[in-house]
Amino acid sequence: MKILVCVTSVPDTITKITLTDNNTKLNKAGVQFITGPYDDYALSRAVELKEQLGGSVTVLNVGESDADPVIRKCLAIGADDAIRVNAEPTDAYFVAEQIAAIAKESSYDLILMGRESIDYNGGQVHGIVGEMLGLPSISPVMKLAIEGSTAKITREIEGGHEELEAGLPLVLGCQEPIAEWKIPNMRGIMSARTKPLKVVEPTGKETLTHIANYELPPARGACKMIPASEAETLIKLLRTEAKVI
């Protein structure tokens, strides 16, 4: 089985974000980047499937050279090789176009990625990739088992879960608890240094959307402590100041 896992390189959730270029770009100086957490789930399940069924796992990232450490970590976790499309991941359509172009070059049985990245949280890429390749696209996937050429899937829906079966190949957006995150061991870290990481140039159209500007959330205000005996005061403040009721 050939599995393609698409991963994002995103700022760590504890990183302090600042902006540059008149609030149109993230200031990457001093930012710690990590693999997107949902992508980590997809990669972990891919490695498990490879161990169960045999085959290979290829990691794909659309990003610039600063994403290489994140890609190497994916290789250390158990991916066999990696491809990086040398371009800034500017919008969902552009990223999906790059993924689809790579996928068309090889016959992948399964294309996995996170349900969304944690920087833009768009949740669009898996659906666009599926459309471009003419393949089913399902998200968010919580459980995945492969039996022959059939994928047995549990996905989250509003108010419950849905059990599905779909024929391979297909595109899946993953989330917990599809697998447990894997931590690379020393052997994996050493072997990742020699695993192939192929860098290719982007293809297709230019970005279809452009950022006008970003805005940081307002600073956290002072906390008012209201005694439990003064419920009426609390309700009044929630109505007049917080305006949440």
PDB file of C-alpha atoms in Angstrom:
ATOM      1  CA  MET A   1       0.000   0.000   0.000  1.00  0.00           C
ATOM      2  CA  LYS A   2       1.255   3.443  -0.963  1.00  0.00           C
ATOM      3  CA  ILE A   3       0.185   6.188   1.414  1.00  0.00           C
ATOM      4  CA  LEU A   4       0.680   9.925   0.923  1.00  0.00           C
ATOM      5  CA  VAL A   5       0.503  12.009   4.095  1.00  0.00           C
ATOM      6  CA  CYS A   6       0.208  15.775   3.655  1.00  0.00           C
ATOM      7  CA  VAL A   7       1.569  17.783   6.581  1.00  0.00           C
ATOM      8  CA  THR A   8       1.671  21.444   7.514  1.00  0.00           C
ATOM      9  CA  SER A   9       4.376  23.376   9.336  1.00  0.00           C
ATOM     10  CA  VAL A  10       2.605  25.671  11.810  1.00  0.00           C
ATOM     11  CA  PRO A  11       3.595  27.871  14.768  1.00  0.00           C
ATOM     12  CA  ASP A  12       3.648  26.101  18.109  1.00  0.00           C
ATOM     13  CA  THR A  13       0.514  26.908  20.099  1.00  0.00           C
ATOM     14  CA  ILE A  14       2.599  28.515  22.860  1.00  0.00           C
ATOM     15  CA  THR A  15       4.425  30.837  20.441  1.00  0.00           C
ATOM     16  CA  LYS A  16       3.855  34.552  20.813  1.00  0.00           C
ATOM     17  CA  ILE A  17       2.647  35.791  17.428  1.00  0.00           C
ATOM     18  CA  THR A  18       3.744  39.114  15.942  1.00  0.00           C
ATOM     19  CA  LEU A  19       3.057  40.570  12.513  1.00  0.00           C
ATOM     20  CA  THR A  20       5.155  42.316   9.873  1.00  0.00           C
ATOM     21  CA  ASP A  21       4.790  44.011   6.464  1.00  0.00           C
ATOM     22  CA  ASN A  22       1.983  46.299   7.636  1.00  0.00           C
ATOM     23  CA  ASN A  23       0.180  43.433   9.385  1.00  0.00           C
ATOM     24  CA  THR A  24      -0.030  41.290   6.241  1.00  0.00           C
ATOM     25  CA  LYS A  25       2.477  38.560   7.181  1.00  0.00           C
ATOM     26  CA  LEU A  26       3.502  36.480  10.152  1.00  0.00           C
ATOM     27  CA  ASN A  27       6.833  37.504  11.622  1.00  0.00           C
ATOM     28  CA  LYS A  28       8.705  34.188  11.644  1.00  0.00           C
ATOM     29  CA  ALA A  29      11.620  35.494  13.732  1.00  0.00           C
ATOM     30  CA  GLY A  30      11.876  33.447  16.901  1.00  0.00           C
ATOM     31  CA  VAL A  31       8.826  31.314  16.081  1.00  0.00           C
ATOM     32  CA  GLN A  32       8.970  27.598  16.884  1.00  0.00           C
ATOM     33  CA  PHE A  33       7.297  25.555  14.134  1.00  0.00           C
ATOM     34  CA  ILE A  34       5.719  22.133  14.627  1.00  0.00           C
ATOM     35  CA  THR A  35       3.819  19.582  12.571  1.00  0.00           C
ATOM     36  CA  GLY A  36       0.124  20.411  12.514  1.00  0.00           C
ATOM     37  CA  PRO A  37      -1.441  18.365  15.362  1.00  0.00           C
ATOM     38  CA  TYR A  38      -4.164  16.888  13.140  1.00  0.00           C
ATOM     39  CA  ASP A  39      -1.496  15.979  10.577  1.00  0.00           C
ATOM     40  CA  ASP A  40       0.352  14.157  13.349  1.00  0.00           C
ATOM     41  CA  TYR A  41      -2.689  11.925  13.814  1.00  0.00           C
ATOM     42  CA  ALA A  42      -2.792  11.222  10.073  1.00  0.00           C
ATOM     43  CA  LEU A  43       0.919  10.361  10.000  1.00  0.00           C
ATOM     44  CA  SER A  44       0.674   8.099  13.030  1.00  0.00           C
ATOM     45  CA  ARG A  45      -2.181   6.113  11.488  1.00  0.00           C
ATOM     46  CA  ALA A  46      -0.316   5.887   8.183  1.00  0.00           C
ATOM     47  CA  VAL A  47       2.738   4.403   9.926  1.00  0.00           C
ATOM     48  CA  GLU A  48       0.507   1.913  11.750  1.00  0.00           C
ATOM     49  CA  LEU A  49      -1.115   0.839   8.466  1.00  0.00           C
ATOM     50  CA  LYS A  50       2.304   0.415   6.860  1.00  0.00           C
ATOM     51  CA  GLU A  51       3.403  -1.794   9.735  1.00  0.00           C
ATOM     52  CA  GLN A  52       0.204  -3.870   9.492  1.00  0.00           C
ATOM     53  CA  LEU A  53      -0.161  -4.157   5.723  1.00  0.00           C
ATOM     54  CA  GLY A  54       3.266  -3.360   4.310  1.00  0.00           C
ATOM     55  CA  GLY A  55       3.971  -0.655   1.772  1.00  0.00           C
ATOM     56  CA  SER A  56       5.376   2.847   2.046  1.00  0.00           C
ATOM     57  CA  VAL A  57       4.555   6.244   3.518  1.00  0.00           C
ATOM     58  CA  THR A  58       5.511   9.441   1.707  1.00  0.00           C
ATOM     59  CA  VAL A  59       5.246  12.809   3.461  1.00  0.00           C
ATOM     60  CA  LEU A  60       4.306  15.853   1.394  1.00  0.00           C
ATOM     61  CA  ASN A  61       4.636  19.470   2.500  1.00  0.00           C
ATOM     62  CA  VAL A  62       3.950  22.672   0.623  1.00  0.00           C
ATOM     63  CA  GLY A  63       6.344  25.142   2.178  1.00  0.00           C
ATOM     64  CA  GLU A  64       9.712  26.833   2.168  1.00  0.00           C
ATOM     65  CA  SER A  65      13.034  25.554   3.495  1.00  0.00           C
ATOM     66  CA  ASP A  66      12.178  26.473   7.092  1.00  0.00           C
ATOM     67  CA  ALA A  67       9.745  23.517   7.028  1.00  0.00           C
ATOM     68  CA  ASP A  68      12.571  20.985   6.574  1.00  0.00           C
ATOM     69  CA  PRO A  69      13.031  20.264  10.332  1.00  0.00           C
ATOM     70  CA  VAL A  70       9.322  19.466  10.599  1.00  0.00           C
ATOM     71  CA  ILE A  71       9.585  17.153   7.587  1.00  0.00           C
ATOM     72  CA  ARG A  72      12.642  15.409   9.051  1.00  0.00           C
ATOM     73  CA  LYS A  73      10.704  14.758  12.246  1.00  0.00           C
ATOM     74  CA  CYS A  74       7.976  13.084  10.170  1.00  0.00           C
ATOM     75  CA  LEU A  75      10.650  10.893   8.594  1.00  0.00           C
ATOM     76  CA  ALA A  76      11.958  10.055  12.064  1.00  0.00           C
ATOM     77  CA  ILE A  77       8.473   8.963  13.135  1.00  0.00           C
ATOM     78  CA  GLY A  78       8.333   6.393  10.344  1.00  0.00           C
ATOM     79  CA  ALA A  79       7.731   7.914   6.908  1.00  0.00           C
ATOM     80  CA  ASP A  80       9.970   6.453   4.202  1.00  0.00           C
ATOM     81  CA  ASP A  81      10.571   9.530   2.081  1.00  0.00           C
ATOM     82  CA  ALA A  82       9.385  13.103   1.692  1.00  0.00           C
ATOM     83  CA  ILE A  83       8.556  15.700  -0.936  1.00  0.00           C
ATOM     84  CA  ARG A  84       8.523  19.441  -0.348  1.00  0.00           C
ATOM     85  CA  VAL A  85       6.917  21.767  -2.870  1.00  0.00           C
ATOM     86  CA  ASN A  86       9.106  24.852  -2.636  1.00  0.00           C
ATOM     87  CA  ALA A  87       6.430  27.524  -2.206  1.00  0.00           C
ATOM     88  CA  GLU A  88       4.720  29.515   0.507  1.00  0.00           C
ATOM     89  CA  PRO A  89       1.360  27.868   1.287  1.00  0.00           C
ATOM     90  CA  THR A  90      -0.680  30.958   0.557  1.00  0.00           C
ATOM     91  CA  ASP A  91      -4.219  29.597   0.300  1.00  0.00           C
ATOM     92  CA  ALA A  92      -6.155  26.321   0.336  1.00  0.00           C
ATOM     93  CA  TYR A  93      -6.681  26.099  -3.428  1.00  0.00           C
ATOM     94  CA  PHE A  94      -3.004  26.627  -4.185  1.00  0.00           C
ATOM     95  CA  VAL A  95      -1.946  24.011  -1.632  1.00  0.00           C
ATOM     96  CA  ALA A  96      -4.524  21.519  -2.904  1.00  0.00           C
ATOM     97  CA  GLU A  97      -3.341  22.088  -6.467  1.00  0.00           C
ATOM     98  CA  GLN A  98       0.222  21.203  -5.486  1.00  0.00           C
ATOM     99  CA  ILE A  99      -0.898  18.076  -3.631  1.00  0.00           C
ATOM    100  CA  ALA A 100      -3.032  16.945  -6.563  1.00  0.00           C
ATOM    101  CA  ALA A 101      -0.152  17.464  -9.000  1.00  0.00           C
ATOM    102  CA  ILE A 102       2.156  15.272  -6.883  1.00  0.00           C
ATOM    103  CA  ALA A 103      -0.542  12.640  -6.350  1.00  0.00           C
ATOM    104  CA  LYS A 104      -1.127  12.341 -10.099  1.00  0.00           C
ATOM    105  CA  GLU A 105       2.504  11.352 -10.602  1.00  0.00           C
ATOM    106  CA  SER A 106       2.145   8.234  -8.450  1.00  0.00           C
ATOM    107  CA  SER A 107      -0.664   5.790  -7.761  1.00  0.00           C
ATOM    108  CA  TYR A 108      -1.331   6.341  -4.056  1.00  0.00           C
ATOM    109  CA  ASP A 109      -3.883   4.078  -2.422  1.00  0.00           C
ATOM    110  CA  LEU A 110      -4.566   6.536   0.369  1.00  0.00           C
ATOM    111  CA  ILE A 111      -4.066  10.271   0.811  1.00  0.00           C
ATOM    112  CA  LEU A 112      -4.205  11.346   4.451  1.00  0.00           C
ATOM    113  CA  MET A 113      -3.981  14.776   6.056  1.00  0.00           C
ATOM    114  CA  GLY A 114      -5.285  16.562   9.122  1.00  0.00           C
ATOM    115  CA  ARG A 115      -8.887  17.730   9.170  1.00  0.00           C
ATOM    116  CA  GLU A 116      -7.494  21.279   9.178  1.00  0.00           C
ATOM    117  CA  SER A 117      -4.325  23.195   9.917  1.00  0.00           C
ATOM    118  CA  ILE A 118      -4.168  25.099  13.200  1.00  0.00           C
ATOM    119  CA  ASP A 119      -2.972  28.366  11.675  1.00  0.00           C
ATOM    120  CA  TYR A 120      -5.834  29.137   9.265  1.00  0.00           C
ATOM    121  CA  ASN A 121      -8.259  26.378  10.365  1.00  0.00           C
ATOM    122  CA  GLY A 122      -9.861  26.362   6.931  1.00  0.00           C
ATOM    123  CA  GLY A 123     -10.585  22.634   6.644  1.00  0.00           C
ATOM    124  CA  GLN A 124     -10.824  22.931   2.846  1.00  0.00           C
ATOM    125  CA  VAL A 125      -7.764  21.223   1.382  1.00  0.00           C
ATOM    126  CA  HIS A 126      -8.891  17.579   1.587  1.00  0.00           C
ATOM    127  CA  GLY A 127     -12.155  18.365  -0.178  1.00  0.00           C
ATOM    128  CA  ILE A 128     -10.464  20.332  -2.964  1.00  0.00           C
ATOM    129  CA  VAL A 129      -7.838  17.612  -3.462  1.00  0.00           C
ATOM    130  CA  GLY A 130     -10.562  14.978  -3.735  1.00  0.00           C
ATOM    131  CA  GLU A 131     -12.386  17.032  -6.356  1.00  0.00           C
ATOM    132  CA  MET A 132      -9.227  17.651  -8.367  1.00  0.00           C
ATOM    133  CA  LEU A 133      -8.358  13.945  -8.385  1.00  0.00           C
ATOM    134  CA  GLY A 134     -11.916  12.687  -8.847  1.00  0.00           C
ATOM    135  CA  LEU A 135     -11.701  10.743  -5.572  1.00  0.00           C
ATOM    136  CA  PRO A 136     -14.015  10.487  -2.545  1.00  0.00           C
ATOM    137  CA  SER A 137     -13.059  12.861   0.272  1.00  0.00           C
ATOM    138  CA  ILE A 138     -14.206  12.219   3.843  1.00  0.00           C
ATOM    139  CA  SER A 139     -13.591  14.278   6.992  1.00  0.00           C
ATOM    140  CA  PRO A 140     -13.268  14.344   9.959  1.00  0.00           C
ATOM    141  CA  VAL A 141     -12.191  10.721  10.257  1.00  0.00           C
ATOM    142  CA  MET A 142     -11.864   9.316  13.788  1.00  0.00           C
ATOM    143  CA  LYS A 143     -11.264   5.632  12.969  1.00  0.00           C
ATOM    144  CA  LEU A 144      -9.781   3.959   9.907  1.00  0.00           C
ATOM    145  CA  ALA A 145      -9.328   0.296   9.053  1.00  0.00           C
ATOM    146  CA  ILE A 146      -8.339  -1.178   5.702  1.00  0.00           C
ATOM    147  CA  GLU A 147      -9.743  -4.518   4.547  1.00  0.00           C
ATOM    148  CA  GLY A 148      -8.542  -5.430   1.074  1.00  0.00           C
ATOM    149  CA  SER A 149      -9.469  -2.524  -1.188  1.00  0.00           C
ATOM    150  CA  THR A 150     -12.077  -1.143   1.209  1.00  0.00           C
ATOM    151  CA  ALA A 151     -11.666   1.498   3.906  1.00  0.00           C
ATOM    152  CA  LYS A 152     -13.903   1.212   6.957  1.00  0.00           C
ATOM    153  CA  ILE A 153     -14.285   4.659   8.466  1.00  0.00           C
ATOM    154  CA  THR A 154     -15.868   6.309  11.478  1.00  0.00           C
ATOM    155  CA  ARG A 155     -16.307  10.046  11.156  1.00  0.00           C
ATOM    156  CA  GLU A 156     -17.697  12.651  13.494  1.00  0.00           C
ATOM    157  CA  ILE A 157     -21.000  14.287  12.631  1.00  0.00           C
ATOM    158  CA  GLU A 158     -23.173  16.703  14.563  1.00  0.00           C
ATOM    159  CA  GLY A 159     -24.632  14.845  17.488  1.00  0.00           C
ATOM    160  CA  GLY A 160     -22.873  11.545  16.888  1.00  0.00           C
ATOM    161  CA  HIS A 161     -20.727   9.312  14.675  1.00  0.00           C
ATOM    162  CA  GLU A 162     -21.207   7.902  11.196  1.00  0.00           C
ATOM    163  CA  GLU A 163     -19.925   4.520   9.981  1.00  0.00           C
ATOM    164  CA  LEU A 164     -18.850   4.454   6.332  1.00  0.00           C
ATOM    165  CA  GLU A 165     -17.211   2.157   3.811  1.00  0.00           C
ATOM    166  CA  ALA A 166     -15.397   3.442   0.734  1.00  0.00           C
ATOM    167  CA  GLY A 167     -13.244   1.893  -1.936  1.00  0.00           C
ATOM    168  CA  LEU A 168      -9.609   2.857  -2.362  1.00  0.00           C
ATOM    169  CA  PRO A 169      -8.128   5.216  -3.404  1.00  0.00           C
ATOM    170  CA  LEU A 170      -9.588   8.116  -1.421  1.00  0.00           C
ATOM    171  CA  VAL A 171      -8.704  11.283   0.496  1.00  0.00           C
ATOM    172  CA  LEU A 172      -9.235  11.542   4.253  1.00  0.00           C
ATOM    173  CA  GLY A 173      -9.023  14.403   6.742  1.00  0.00           C
ATOM    174  CA  CYS A 174      -8.065  12.959  10.131  1.00  0.00           C
ATOM    175  CA  GLN A 175      -8.523  13.839  13.772  1.00  0.00           C
ATOM    176  CA  GLU A 176      -8.214  12.182  17.175  1.00  0.00           C
ATOM    177  CA  PRO A 177      -8.631   9.381  18.197  1.00  0.00           C
ATOM    178  CA  ILE A 178      -7.631   7.787  14.869  1.00  0.00           C
ATOM    179  CA  ALA A 179      -4.193   7.049  16.369  1.00  0.00           C
ATOM    180  CA  GLU A 180      -1.907   8.124  19.186  1.00  0.00           C
ATOM    181  CA  TRP A 181       0.835  10.619  18.436  1.00  0.00           C
ATOM    182  CA  LYS A 182       4.203   8.958  17.939  1.00  0.00           C
ATOM    183  CA  ILE A 183       7.434  10.311  19.424  1.00  0.00           C
ATOM    184  CA  PRO A 184      10.538   9.630  17.320  1.00  0.00           C
ATOM    185  CA  ASN A 185      13.187   7.485  19.004  1.00  0.00           C
ATOM    186  CA  MET A 186      16.935   7.923  18.577  1.00  0.00           C
ATOM    187  CA  ARG A 187      17.131   5.279  15.859  1.00  0.00           C
ATOM    188  CA  GLY A 188      14.388   7.028  13.919  1.00  0.00           C
ATOM    189  CA  ILE A 189      16.080  10.414  14.299  1.00  0.00           C
ATOM    190  CA  MET A 190      19.376   9.047  13.003  1.00  0.00           C
ATOM    191  CA  SER A 191      17.789   7.248  10.045  1.00  0.00           C
ATOM    192  CA  ALA A 192      15.770  10.353   9.098  1.00  0.00           C
ATOM    193  CA  ARG A 193      19.004  12.154   8.213  1.00  0.00           C
ATOM    194  CA  THR A 194      19.587   9.855   5.241  1.00  0.00           C
ATOM    195  CA  LYS A 195      16.014   9.371   4.041  1.00  0.00           C
ATOM    196  CA  PRO A 196      15.264  11.132   0.741  1.00  0.00           C
ATOM    197  CA  LEU A 197      13.688  14.591   0.841  1.00  0.00           C
ATOM    198  CA  LYS A 198      12.901  15.717  -2.688  1.00  0.00           C
ATOM    199  CA  VAL A 199      12.322  19.431  -3.345  1.00  0.00           C
ATOM    200  CA  VAL A 200      10.212  20.344  -6.369  1.00  0.00           C
ATOM    201  CA  GLU A 201       9.005  23.649  -7.755  1.00  0.00           C
ATOM    202  CA  PRO A 202       5.296  24.565  -7.642  1.00  0.00           C
ATOM    203  CA  THR A 203       2.935  24.217 -10.540  1.00  0.00           C
ATOM    204  CA  GLY A 204      -0.443  25.606 -11.536  1.00  0.00           C
ATOM    205  CA  LYS A 205      -2.132  28.925 -11.072  1.00  0.00           C
ATOM    206  CA  GLU A 206      -1.160  31.807  -8.858  1.00  0.00           C
ATOM    207  CA  THR A 207      -2.793  32.326  -5.485  1.00  0.00           C
ATOM    208  CA  LEU A 208      -6.489  33.144  -5.830  1.00  0.00           C
ATOM    209  CA  THR A 209      -6.837  34.932  -2.500  1.00  0.00           C
ATOM    210  CA  HIS A 210      -4.705  37.623  -0.875  1.00  0.00           C
ATOM    211  CA  ILE A 211      -4.464  38.765   2.740  1.00  0.00           C
ATOM    212  CA  ALA A 212      -5.571  42.371   3.295  1.00  0.00           C
ATOM    213  CA  ASN A 213      -4.358  42.379   6.902  1.00  0.00           C
ATOM    214  CA  TYR A 214      -4.273  40.386  10.124  1.00  0.00           C
ATOM    215  CA  GLU A 215      -5.454  41.604  13.516  1.00  0.00           C
ATOM    216  CA  LEU A 216      -4.204  40.320  16.838  1.00  0.00           C
ATOM    217  CA  PRO A 217      -6.894  39.597  19.450  1.00  0.00           C
ATOM    218  CA  PRO A 218      -7.453  42.365  22.001  1.00  0.00           C
ATOM    219  CA  ALA A 219      -5.420  42.246  25.177  1.00  0.00           C
ATOM    220  CA  ARG A 220      -7.037  40.368  28.006  1.00  0.00           C
ATOM    221  CA  GLY A 221      -8.886  42.746  30.309  1.00  0.00           C
ATOM    222  CA  ALA A 222      -8.861  42.874  34.092  1.00  0.00           C
ATOM    223  CA  CYS A 223     -10.790  40.183  35.931  1.00  0.00           C
ATOM    224  CA  LYS A 224     -13.587  41.297  38.251  1.00  0.00           C
ATOM    225  CA  MET A 225     -14.354  39.077  41.221  1.00  0.00           C
ATOM    226  CA  ILE A 226     -18.013  39.047  42.242  1.00  0.00           C
ATOM    227  CA  PRO A 227     -19.030  37.464  45.565  1.00  0.00           C
ATOM    228  CA  ALA A 228     -21.332  34.459  45.211  1.00  0.00           C
ATOM    229  CA  SER A 229     -23.973  36.316  47.224  1.00  0.00           C
ATOM    230  CA  GLU A 230     -24.192  39.102  44.591  1.00  0.00           C
ATOM    231  CA  ALA A 231     -25.682  37.180  41.660  1.00  0.00           C
ATOM    232  CA  GLU A 232     -27.719  40.199  40.554  1.00  0.00           C
ATOM    233  CA  THR A 233     -24.535  42.269  40.186  1.00  0.00           C
ATOM    234  CA  LEU A 234     -22.932  39.550  38.064  1.00  0.00           C
ATOM    235  CA  ILE A 235     -25.981  39.351  35.790  1.00  0.00           C
ATOM    236  CA  LYS A 236     -25.994  43.129  35.396  1.00  0.00           C
ATOM    237  CA  LEU A 237     -22.304  43.207  34.407  1.00  0.00           C
ATOM    238  CA  LEU A 238     -22.791  40.373  31.911  1.00  0.00           C
ATOM    239  CA  ARG A 239     -25.587  42.369  30.286  1.00  0.00           C
ATOM    240  CA  THR A 240     -24.134  45.886  30.368  1.00  0.00           C
ATOM    241  CA  GLU A 241     -20.361  45.369  30.122  1.00  0.00           C
ATOM    242  CA  ALA A 242     -19.668  41.941  28.653  1.00  0.00           C
ATOM    243  CA  LYS A 243     -22.922  42.031  26.646  1.00  0.00           C
ATOM    244  CA  VAL A 244     -23.104  38.274  26.448  1.00  0.00           C
ATOM    245  CA  ILE A 245     -26.682  37.938  27.721  1.00  0.00           C
TER     246      ILE A 245
END
